[in-house]
XYZ file of N, CA and C in Angstrom:
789
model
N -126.107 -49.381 96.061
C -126.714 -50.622 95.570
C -125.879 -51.137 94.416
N -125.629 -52.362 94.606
C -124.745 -53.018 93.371
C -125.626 -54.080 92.499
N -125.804 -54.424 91.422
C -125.990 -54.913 90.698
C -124.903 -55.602 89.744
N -124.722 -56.890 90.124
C -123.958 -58.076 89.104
C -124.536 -58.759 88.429
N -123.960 -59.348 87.348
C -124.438 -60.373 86.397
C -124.959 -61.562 86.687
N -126.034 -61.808 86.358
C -125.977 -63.911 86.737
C -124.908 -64.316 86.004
N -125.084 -65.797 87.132
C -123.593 -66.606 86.064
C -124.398 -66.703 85.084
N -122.846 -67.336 84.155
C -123.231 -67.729 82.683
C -123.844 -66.476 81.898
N -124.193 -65.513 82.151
C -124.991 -64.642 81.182
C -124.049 -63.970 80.266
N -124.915 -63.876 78.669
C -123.928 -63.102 77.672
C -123.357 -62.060 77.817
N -122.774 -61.521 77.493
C -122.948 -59.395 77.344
C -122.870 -59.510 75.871
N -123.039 -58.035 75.360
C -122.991 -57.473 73.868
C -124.584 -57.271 73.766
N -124.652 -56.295 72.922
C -126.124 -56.220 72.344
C -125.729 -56.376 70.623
N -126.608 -56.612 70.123
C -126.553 -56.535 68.470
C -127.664 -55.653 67.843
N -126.967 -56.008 66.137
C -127.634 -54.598 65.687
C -127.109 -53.893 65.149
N -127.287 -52.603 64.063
C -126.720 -51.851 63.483
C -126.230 -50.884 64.780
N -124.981 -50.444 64.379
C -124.333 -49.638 64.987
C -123.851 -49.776 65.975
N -123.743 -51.017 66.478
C -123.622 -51.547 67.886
C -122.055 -51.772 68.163
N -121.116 -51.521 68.932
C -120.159 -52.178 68.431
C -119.818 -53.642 69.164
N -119.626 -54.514 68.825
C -119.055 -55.869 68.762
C -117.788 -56.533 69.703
N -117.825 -56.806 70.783
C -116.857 -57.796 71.720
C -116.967 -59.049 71.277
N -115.975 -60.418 71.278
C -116.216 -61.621 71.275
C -116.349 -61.732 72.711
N -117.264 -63.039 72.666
C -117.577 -63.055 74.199
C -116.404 -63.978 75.125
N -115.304 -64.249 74.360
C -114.062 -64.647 74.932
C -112.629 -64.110 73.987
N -111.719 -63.705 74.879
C -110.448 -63.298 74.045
C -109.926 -62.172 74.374
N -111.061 -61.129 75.303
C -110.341 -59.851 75.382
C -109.365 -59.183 75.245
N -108.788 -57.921 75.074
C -107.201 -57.779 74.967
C -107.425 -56.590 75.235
N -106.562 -56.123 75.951
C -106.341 -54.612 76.738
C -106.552 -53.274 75.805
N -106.207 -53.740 74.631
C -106.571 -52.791 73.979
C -107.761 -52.770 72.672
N -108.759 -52.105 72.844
C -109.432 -52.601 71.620
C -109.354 -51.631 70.242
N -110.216 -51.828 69.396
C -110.086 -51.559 67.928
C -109.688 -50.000 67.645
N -108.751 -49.506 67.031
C -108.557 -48.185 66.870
C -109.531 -47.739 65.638
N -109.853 -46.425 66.366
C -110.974 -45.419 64.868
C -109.952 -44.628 64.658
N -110.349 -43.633 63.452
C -109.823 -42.504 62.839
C -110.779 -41.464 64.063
N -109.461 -40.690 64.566
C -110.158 -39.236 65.299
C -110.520 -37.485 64.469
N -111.180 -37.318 65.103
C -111.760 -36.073 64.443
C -110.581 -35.177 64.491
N -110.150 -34.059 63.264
C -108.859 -33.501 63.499
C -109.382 -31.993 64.075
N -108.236 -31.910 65.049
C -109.085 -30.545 65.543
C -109.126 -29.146 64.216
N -110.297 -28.184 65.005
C -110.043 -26.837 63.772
C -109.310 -26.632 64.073
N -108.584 -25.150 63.086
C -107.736 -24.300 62.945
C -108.303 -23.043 63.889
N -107.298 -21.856 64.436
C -107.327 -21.268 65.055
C -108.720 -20.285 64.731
N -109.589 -19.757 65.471
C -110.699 -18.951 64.429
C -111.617 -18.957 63.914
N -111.768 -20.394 63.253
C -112.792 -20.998 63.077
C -114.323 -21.816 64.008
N -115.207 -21.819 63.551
C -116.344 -22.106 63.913
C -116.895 -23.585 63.125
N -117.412 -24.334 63.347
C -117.965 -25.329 62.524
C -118.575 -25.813 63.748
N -120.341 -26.690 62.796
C -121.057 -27.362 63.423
C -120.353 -29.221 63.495
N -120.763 -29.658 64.466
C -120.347 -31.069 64.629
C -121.190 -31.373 63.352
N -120.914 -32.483 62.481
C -120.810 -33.726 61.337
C -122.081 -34.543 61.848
N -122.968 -35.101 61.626
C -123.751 -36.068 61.986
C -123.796 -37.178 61.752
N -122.522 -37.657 61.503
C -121.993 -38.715 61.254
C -121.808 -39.393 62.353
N -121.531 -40.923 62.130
C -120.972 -41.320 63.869
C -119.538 -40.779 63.713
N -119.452 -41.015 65.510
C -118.492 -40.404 65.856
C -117.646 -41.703 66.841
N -116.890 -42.436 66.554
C -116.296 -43.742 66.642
C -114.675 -43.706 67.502
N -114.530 -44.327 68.938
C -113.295 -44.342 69.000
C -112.791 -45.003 70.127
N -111.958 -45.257 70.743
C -110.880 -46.375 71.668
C -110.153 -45.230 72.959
N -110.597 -45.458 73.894
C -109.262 -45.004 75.214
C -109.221 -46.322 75.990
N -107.851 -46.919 76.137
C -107.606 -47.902 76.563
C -108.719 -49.135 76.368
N -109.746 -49.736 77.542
C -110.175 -50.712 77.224
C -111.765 -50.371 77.450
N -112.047 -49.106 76.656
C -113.281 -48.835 76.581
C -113.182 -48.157 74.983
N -114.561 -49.064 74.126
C -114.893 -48.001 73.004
C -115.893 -47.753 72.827
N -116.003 -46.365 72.206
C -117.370 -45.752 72.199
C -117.716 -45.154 70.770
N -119.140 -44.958 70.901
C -119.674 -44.997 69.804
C -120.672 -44.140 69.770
N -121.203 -42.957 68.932
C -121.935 -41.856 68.832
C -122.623 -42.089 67.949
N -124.090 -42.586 67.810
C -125.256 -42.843 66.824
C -126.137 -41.615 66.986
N -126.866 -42.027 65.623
C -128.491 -40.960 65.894
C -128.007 -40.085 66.137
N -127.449 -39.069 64.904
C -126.802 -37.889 65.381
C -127.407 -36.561 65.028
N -129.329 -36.758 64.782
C -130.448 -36.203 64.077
C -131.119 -35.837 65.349
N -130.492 -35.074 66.136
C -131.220 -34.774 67.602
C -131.559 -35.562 68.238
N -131.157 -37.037 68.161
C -131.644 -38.295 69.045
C -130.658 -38.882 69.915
N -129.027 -38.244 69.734
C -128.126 -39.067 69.895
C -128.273 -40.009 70.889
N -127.752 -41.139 70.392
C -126.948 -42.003 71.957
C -125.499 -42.215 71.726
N -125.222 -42.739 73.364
C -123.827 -43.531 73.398
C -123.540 -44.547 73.594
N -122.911 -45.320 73.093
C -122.947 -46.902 73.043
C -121.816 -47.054 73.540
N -121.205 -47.736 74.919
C -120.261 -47.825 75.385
C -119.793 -49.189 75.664
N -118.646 -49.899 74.673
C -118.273 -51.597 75.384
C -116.921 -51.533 76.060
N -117.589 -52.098 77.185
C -116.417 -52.146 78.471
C -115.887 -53.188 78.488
N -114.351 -53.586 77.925
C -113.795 -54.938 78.165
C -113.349 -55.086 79.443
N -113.015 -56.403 80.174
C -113.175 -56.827 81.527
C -112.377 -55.684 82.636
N -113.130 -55.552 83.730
C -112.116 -54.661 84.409
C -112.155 -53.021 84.008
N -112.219 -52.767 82.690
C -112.728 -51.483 82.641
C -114.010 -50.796 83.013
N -113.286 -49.257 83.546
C -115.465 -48.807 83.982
C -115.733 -47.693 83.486
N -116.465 -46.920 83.357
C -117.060 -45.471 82.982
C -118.170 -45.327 83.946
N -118.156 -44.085 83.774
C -118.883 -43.357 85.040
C -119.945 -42.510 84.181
N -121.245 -42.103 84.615
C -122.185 -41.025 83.577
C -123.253 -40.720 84.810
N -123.919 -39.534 84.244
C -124.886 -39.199 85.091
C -125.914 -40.150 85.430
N -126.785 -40.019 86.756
C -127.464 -40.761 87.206
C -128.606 -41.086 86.042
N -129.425 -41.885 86.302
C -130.505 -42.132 84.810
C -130.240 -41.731 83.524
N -128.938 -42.013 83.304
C -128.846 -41.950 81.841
C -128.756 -43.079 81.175
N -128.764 -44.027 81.263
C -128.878 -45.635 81.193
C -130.194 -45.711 80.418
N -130.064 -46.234 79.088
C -130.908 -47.039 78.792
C -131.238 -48.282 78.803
N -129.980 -49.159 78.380
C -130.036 -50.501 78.925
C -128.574 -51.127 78.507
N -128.145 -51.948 79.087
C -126.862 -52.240 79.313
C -127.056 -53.742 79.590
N -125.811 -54.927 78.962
C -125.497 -56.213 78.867
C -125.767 -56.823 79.871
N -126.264 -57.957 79.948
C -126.173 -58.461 81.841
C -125.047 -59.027 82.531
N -123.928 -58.689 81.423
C -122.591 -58.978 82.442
C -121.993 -57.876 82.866
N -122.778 -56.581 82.565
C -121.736 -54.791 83.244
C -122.401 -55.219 84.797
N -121.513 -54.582 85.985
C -121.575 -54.252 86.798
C -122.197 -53.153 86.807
N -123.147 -52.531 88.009
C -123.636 -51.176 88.175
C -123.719 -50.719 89.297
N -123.072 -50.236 89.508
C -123.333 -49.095 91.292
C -123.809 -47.944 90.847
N -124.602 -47.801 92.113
C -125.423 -46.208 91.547
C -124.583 -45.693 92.730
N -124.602 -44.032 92.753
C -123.948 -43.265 94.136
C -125.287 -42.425 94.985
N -125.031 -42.007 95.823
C -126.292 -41.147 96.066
C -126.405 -40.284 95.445
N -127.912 -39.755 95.158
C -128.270 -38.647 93.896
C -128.038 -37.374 94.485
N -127.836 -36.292 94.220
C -127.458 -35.087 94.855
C -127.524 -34.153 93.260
N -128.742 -33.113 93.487
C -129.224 -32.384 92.621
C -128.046 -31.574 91.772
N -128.038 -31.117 91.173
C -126.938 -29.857 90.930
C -127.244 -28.267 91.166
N -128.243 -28.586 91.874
C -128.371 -27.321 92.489
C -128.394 -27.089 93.694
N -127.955 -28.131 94.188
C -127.555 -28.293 95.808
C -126.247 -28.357 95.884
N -125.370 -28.434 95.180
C -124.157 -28.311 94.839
C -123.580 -26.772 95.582
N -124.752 -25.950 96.276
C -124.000 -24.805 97.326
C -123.755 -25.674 98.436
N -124.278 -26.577 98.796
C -123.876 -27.189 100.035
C -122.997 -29.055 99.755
N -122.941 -29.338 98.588
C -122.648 -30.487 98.386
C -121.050 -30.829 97.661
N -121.345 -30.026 96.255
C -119.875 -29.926 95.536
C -120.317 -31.196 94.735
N -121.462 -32.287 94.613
C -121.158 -33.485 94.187
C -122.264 -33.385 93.306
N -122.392 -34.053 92.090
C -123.020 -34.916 91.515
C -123.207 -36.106 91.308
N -124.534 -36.618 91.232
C -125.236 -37.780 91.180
C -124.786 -38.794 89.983
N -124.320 -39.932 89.945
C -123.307 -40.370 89.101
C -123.363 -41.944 89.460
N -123.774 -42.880 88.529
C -123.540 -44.474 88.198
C -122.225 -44.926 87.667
N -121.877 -46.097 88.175
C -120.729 -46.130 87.852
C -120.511 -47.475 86.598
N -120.132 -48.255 86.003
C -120.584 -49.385 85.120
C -119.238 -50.156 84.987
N -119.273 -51.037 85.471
C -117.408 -52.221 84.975
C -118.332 -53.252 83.911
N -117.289 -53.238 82.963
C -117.395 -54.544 82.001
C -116.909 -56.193 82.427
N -117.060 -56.723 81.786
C -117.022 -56.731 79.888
C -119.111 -56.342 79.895
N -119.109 -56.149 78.660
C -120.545 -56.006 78.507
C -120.205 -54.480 77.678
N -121.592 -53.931 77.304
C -122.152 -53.018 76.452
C -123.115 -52.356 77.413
N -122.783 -50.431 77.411
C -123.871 -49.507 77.937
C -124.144 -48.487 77.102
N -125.557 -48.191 77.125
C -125.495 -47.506 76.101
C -126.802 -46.206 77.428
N -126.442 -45.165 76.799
C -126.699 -44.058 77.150
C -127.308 -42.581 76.293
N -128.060 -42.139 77.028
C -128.850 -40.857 75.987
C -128.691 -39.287 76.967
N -128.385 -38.625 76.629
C -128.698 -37.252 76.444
C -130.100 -37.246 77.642
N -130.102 -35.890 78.535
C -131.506 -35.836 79.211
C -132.710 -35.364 78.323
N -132.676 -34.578 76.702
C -133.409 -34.616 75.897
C -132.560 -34.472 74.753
N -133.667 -34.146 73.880
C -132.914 -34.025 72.679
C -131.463 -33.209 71.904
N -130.611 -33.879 71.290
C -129.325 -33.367 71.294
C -128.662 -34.211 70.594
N -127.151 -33.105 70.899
C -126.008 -33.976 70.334
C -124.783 -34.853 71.528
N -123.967 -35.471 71.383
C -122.471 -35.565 72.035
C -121.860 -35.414 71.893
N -120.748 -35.040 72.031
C -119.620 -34.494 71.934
C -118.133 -35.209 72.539
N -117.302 -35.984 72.047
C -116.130 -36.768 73.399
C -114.852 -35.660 73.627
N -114.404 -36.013 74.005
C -113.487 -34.813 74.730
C -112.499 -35.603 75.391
N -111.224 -36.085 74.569
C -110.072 -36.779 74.991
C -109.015 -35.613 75.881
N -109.468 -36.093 76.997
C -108.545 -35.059 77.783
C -107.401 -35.583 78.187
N -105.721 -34.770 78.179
C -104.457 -35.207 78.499
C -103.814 -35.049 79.724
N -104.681 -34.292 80.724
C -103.918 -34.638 82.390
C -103.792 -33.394 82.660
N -103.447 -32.230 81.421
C -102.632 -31.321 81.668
C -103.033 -29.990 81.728
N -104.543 -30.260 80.904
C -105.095 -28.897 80.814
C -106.768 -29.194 81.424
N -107.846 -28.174 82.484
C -108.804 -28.613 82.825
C -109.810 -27.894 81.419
N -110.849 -28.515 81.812
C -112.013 -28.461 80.650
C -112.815 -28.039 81.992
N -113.630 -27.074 81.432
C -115.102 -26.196 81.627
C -116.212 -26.705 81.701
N -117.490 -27.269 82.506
C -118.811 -27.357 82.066
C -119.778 -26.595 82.309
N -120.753 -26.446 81.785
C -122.055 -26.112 82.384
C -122.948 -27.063 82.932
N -123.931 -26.560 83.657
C -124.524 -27.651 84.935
C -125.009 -28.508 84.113
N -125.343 -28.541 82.888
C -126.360 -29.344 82.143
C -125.504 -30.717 81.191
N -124.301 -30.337 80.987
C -123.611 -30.848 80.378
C -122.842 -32.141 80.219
N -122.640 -32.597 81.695
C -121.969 -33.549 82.131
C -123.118 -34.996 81.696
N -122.525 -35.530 80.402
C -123.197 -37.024 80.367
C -122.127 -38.279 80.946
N -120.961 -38.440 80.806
C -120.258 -39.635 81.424
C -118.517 -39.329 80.837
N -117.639 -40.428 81.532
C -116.088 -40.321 81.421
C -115.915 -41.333 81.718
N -114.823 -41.451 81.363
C -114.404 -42.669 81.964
C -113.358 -42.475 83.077
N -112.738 -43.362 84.077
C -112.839 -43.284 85.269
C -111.737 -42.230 86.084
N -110.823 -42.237 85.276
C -109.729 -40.984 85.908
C -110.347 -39.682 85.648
N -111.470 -39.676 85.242
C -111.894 -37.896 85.264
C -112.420 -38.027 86.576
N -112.103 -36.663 86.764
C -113.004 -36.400 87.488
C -113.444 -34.526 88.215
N -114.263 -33.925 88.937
C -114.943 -32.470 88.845
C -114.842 -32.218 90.139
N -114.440 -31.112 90.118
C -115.717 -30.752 91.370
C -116.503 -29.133 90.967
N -117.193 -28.527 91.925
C -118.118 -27.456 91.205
C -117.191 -25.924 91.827
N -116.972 -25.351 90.594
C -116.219 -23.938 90.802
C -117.733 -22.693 90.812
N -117.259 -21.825 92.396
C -118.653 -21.312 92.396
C -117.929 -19.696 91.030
N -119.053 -18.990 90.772
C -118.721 -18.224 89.871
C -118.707 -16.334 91.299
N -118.674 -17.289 92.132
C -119.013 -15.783 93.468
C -120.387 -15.252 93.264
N -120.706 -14.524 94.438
C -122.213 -14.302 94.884
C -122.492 -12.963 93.892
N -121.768 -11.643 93.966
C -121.936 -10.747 92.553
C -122.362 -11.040 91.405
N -121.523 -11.936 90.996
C -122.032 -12.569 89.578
C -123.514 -13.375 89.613
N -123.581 -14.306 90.713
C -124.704 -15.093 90.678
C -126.116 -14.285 90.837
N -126.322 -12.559 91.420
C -127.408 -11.932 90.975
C -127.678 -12.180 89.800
N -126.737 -12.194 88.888
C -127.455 -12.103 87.143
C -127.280 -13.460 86.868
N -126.695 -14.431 87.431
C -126.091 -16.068 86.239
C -127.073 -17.080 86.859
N -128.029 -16.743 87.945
C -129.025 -17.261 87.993
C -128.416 -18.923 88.434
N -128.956 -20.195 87.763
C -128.317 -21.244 87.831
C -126.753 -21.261 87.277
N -126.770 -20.552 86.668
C -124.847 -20.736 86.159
C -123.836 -20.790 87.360
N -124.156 -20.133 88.686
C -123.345 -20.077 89.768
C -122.479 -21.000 89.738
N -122.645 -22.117 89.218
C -121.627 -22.909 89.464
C -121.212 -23.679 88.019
N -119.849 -23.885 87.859
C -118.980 -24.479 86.583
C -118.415 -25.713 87.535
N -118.593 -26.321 86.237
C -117.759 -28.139 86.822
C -116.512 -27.467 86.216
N -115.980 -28.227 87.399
C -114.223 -28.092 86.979
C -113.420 -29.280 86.421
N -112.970 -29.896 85.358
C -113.096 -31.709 84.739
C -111.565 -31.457 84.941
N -111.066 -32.226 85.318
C -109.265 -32.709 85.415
C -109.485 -34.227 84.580
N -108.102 -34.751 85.146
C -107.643 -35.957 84.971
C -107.339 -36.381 83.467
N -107.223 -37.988 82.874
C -106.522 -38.088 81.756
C -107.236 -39.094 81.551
N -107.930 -39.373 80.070
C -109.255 -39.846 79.704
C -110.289 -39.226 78.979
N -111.233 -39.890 78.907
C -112.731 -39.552 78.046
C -113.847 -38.931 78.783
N -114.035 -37.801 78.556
C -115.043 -37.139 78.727
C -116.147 -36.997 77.713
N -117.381 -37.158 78.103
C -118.811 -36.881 76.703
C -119.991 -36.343 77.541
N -120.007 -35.035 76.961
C -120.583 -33.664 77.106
C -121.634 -34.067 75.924
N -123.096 -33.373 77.065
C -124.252 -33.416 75.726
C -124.159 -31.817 75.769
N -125.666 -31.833 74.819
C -125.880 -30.523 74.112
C -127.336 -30.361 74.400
N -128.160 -29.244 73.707
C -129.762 -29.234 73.474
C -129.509 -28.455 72.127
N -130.054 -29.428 70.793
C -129.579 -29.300 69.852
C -128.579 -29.506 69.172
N -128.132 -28.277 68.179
C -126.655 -29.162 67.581
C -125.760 -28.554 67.819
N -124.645 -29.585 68.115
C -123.144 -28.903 68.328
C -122.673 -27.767 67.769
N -121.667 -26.647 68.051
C -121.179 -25.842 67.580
C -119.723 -25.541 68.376
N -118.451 -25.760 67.475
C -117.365 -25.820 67.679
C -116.591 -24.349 67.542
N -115.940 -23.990 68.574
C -115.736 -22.466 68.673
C -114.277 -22.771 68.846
N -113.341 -22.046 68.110
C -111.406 -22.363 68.116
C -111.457 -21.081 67.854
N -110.483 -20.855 69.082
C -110.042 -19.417 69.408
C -108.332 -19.497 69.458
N -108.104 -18.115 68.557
C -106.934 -18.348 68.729
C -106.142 -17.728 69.874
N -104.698 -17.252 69.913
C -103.925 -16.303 71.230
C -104.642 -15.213 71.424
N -105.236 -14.875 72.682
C -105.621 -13.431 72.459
C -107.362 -12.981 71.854
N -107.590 -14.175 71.140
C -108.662 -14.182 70.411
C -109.831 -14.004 71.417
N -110.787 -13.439 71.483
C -112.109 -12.968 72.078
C -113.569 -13.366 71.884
N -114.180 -13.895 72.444
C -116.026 -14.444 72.218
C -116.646 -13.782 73.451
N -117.632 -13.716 73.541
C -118.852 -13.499 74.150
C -119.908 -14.371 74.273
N -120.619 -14.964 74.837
C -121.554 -16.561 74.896
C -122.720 -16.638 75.494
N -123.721 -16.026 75.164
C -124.817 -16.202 76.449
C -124.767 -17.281 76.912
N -124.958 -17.494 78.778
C -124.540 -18.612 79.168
C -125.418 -19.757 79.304
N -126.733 -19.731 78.678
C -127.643 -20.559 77.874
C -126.722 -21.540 76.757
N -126.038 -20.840 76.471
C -125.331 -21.803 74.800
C -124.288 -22.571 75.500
N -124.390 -22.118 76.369
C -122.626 -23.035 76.748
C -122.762 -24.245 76.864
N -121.680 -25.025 76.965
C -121.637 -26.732 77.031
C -120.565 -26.776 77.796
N -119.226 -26.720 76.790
C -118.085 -27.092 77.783
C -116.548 -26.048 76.990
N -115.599 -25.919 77.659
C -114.544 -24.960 77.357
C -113.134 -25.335 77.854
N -112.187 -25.135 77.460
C -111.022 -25.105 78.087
C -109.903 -23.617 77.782
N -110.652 -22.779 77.997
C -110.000 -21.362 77.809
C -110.096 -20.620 78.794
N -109.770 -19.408 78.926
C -109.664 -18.637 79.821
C -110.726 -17.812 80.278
N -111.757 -17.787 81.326
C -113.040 -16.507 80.822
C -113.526 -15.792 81.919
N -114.468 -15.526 81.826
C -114.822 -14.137 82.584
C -116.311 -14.075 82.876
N -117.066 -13.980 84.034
C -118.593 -13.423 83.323
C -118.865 -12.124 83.091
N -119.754 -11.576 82.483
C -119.916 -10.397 82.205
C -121.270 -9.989 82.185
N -121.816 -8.875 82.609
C -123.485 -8.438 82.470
C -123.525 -7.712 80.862
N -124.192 -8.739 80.440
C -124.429 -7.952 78.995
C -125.914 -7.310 78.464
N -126.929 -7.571 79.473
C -128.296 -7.158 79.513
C -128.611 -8.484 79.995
N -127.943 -9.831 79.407
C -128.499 -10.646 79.856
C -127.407 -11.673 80.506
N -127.095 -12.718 81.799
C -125.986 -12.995 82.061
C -124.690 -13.565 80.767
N -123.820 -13.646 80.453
C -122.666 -14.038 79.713
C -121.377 -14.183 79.818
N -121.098 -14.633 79.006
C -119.100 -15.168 79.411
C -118.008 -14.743 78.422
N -117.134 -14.002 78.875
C -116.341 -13.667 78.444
C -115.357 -14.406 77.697
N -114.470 -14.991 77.303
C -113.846 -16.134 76.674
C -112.400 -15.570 75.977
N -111.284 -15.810 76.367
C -110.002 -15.625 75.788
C -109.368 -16.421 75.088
N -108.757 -16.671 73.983
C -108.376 -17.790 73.618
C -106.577 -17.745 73.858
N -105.733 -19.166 73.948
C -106.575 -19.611 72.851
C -107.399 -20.865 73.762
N -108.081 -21.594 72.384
C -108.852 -22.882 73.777
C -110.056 -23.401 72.437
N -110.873 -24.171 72.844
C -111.968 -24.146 72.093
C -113.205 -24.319 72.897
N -113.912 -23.849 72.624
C -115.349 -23.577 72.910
C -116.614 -24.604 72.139
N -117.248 -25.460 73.323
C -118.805 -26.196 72.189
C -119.666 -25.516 73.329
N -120.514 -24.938 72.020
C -122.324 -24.283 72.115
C -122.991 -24.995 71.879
N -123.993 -24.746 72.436
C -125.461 -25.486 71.632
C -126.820 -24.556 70.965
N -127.021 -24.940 70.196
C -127.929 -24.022 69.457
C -129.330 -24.080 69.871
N -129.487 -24.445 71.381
C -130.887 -24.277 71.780
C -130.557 -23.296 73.792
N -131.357 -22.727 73.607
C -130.967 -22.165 74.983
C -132.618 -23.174 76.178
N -132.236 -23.765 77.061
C -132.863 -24.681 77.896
C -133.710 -23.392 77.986
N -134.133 -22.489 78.655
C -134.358 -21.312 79.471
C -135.470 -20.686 78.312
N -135.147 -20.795 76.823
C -136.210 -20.094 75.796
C -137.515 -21.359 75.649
N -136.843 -22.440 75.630
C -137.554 -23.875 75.579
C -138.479 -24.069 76.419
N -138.422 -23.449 77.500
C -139.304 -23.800 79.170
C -139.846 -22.625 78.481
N -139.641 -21.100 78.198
C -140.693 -20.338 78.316
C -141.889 -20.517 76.729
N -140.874 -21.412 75.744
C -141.943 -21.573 74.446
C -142.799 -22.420 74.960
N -142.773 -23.825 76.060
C -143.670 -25.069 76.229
C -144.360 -24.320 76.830
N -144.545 -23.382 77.745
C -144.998 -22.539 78.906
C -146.526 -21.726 78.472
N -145.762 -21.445 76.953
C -146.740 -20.238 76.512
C -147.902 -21.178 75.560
N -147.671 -22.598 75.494
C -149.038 -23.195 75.109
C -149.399 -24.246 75.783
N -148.684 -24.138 76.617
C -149.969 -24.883 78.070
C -151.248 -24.035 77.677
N -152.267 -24.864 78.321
C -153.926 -24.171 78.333
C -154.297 -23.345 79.281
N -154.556 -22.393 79.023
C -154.969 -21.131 80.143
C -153.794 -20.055 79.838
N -152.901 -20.097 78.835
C -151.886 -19.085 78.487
C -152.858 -17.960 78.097
């Protein structure tokens, strides 16, 4: 199903934090931010709750509400598109284009390989949320090295990314439960990975070693392993960096669980 603009209609939304297109003039490239500098080898640090502001070619994006509410505010100048999970759309300009794809669970992904995924062309403004509460994370990827997800992780890219699902083998999947399967992210572009809770930045150096229950995971570009540790987990080599999240989905379902009525 496609969805176009009426003629004549504006795009842009306004507002604090919003970012700003003229509605004539475009130019291939828009406004450059200052980027986040990566850590040092070893180190750990939580993401900043600051916005998080920046430009790949003719898309810029924008990271608000960074108090467990985040969104993403995405302006697409003409011709550019980004891609994000299905219903993650909150509301978007009436000049973006929108194709939806067919929905396909991620846990059907033993017989599918695909996820469910909208696609959005500008000019216009989309803005997007997290499936609950959390952070984002962008992830400027260079062509050359693949990035890691977990099933939960994948919020949107822009259009040269792209996945398919790496199974983790049937041995492992006795204990990894839903983990069986890792997105595999290629290509050269913007990737933005949510969280449940707040970010946590893991830089590993040569050789360097982690362990992860696979509840915390988000996304990776290192080398790893699963492992039975009493409870399923991932092995991790560096070097590479690693984002956690400081809520495990899996403790969350059994805390709402235990005060339902009749517990």
């Amino acid at each position: 199903m496609s969805y176009g603009p009426p003629p004549g209609a504006p795009g842009g939304f306004s507002g604090p934090g919003m970012p700003q297109f003229p509605s004539q003039g475009y130019t291939a490239q828009g406004p450059q931010y200052p980027q986040e500098k990566p850590q040092p080898s070893g180190s750990m640090t939580q993401q900043s709750n600051s916005d998080n502001v920046g430009t790949y070619e003719g898309v810029t994006y924008r990271i608000t509400h960074r108090d467990d509410n985040t969104i993403l505010t995405l302006s697409l100048q003409p011709n550019y598109g980004v891609k994000s999970r299905s219903n993650s759309m909150i509301c978007m300009s009436p000049t973006v284009n929108m194709q939806g794809q067919f929905k396909v669970s991620f846990r059907n992904l033993l017989s599918t390989g695909q996820l469910s995924q909208t696609t959005y062309h500008g000019p216009g403004d989309v803005i997007l949320s997290p499936q609950v509460w959390g952070d984002i994370v962008p992830i400027r990827m260079d062509g050359q090295r693949p990035w890691y997800l977990g099933h939960h992780a994948y919020l949107a890219s822009t259009e040269n990314i792209t996945w398919t699902a790496k199974s983790q083998g049937f041995k492992k999947t006795l204990f990894s439960g839903d983990g069986m399967f890792v997105a595999n992210v290629t290509g050269a572009g913007m990737l933005f990975v949510e969280a449940i809770g707040a970010l946590v930045q893991k830089q590993l150096g040569p050789g360097e070693e982690l362990i992860v229950d696979r509840g915390h995971l988000v996304a990776w570009d290192c080398q790893y392993k699963m492992e039975k540790l009493g409870t399923s987990g991932f092995m991790f080599t560096g070097p590479g960096t690693i984002y956690l999240q400081t809520r495990n989905p899996e403790h969350i379902i059994e805390w709402i669980s235990a005060q339902l009525p009749g517990r």
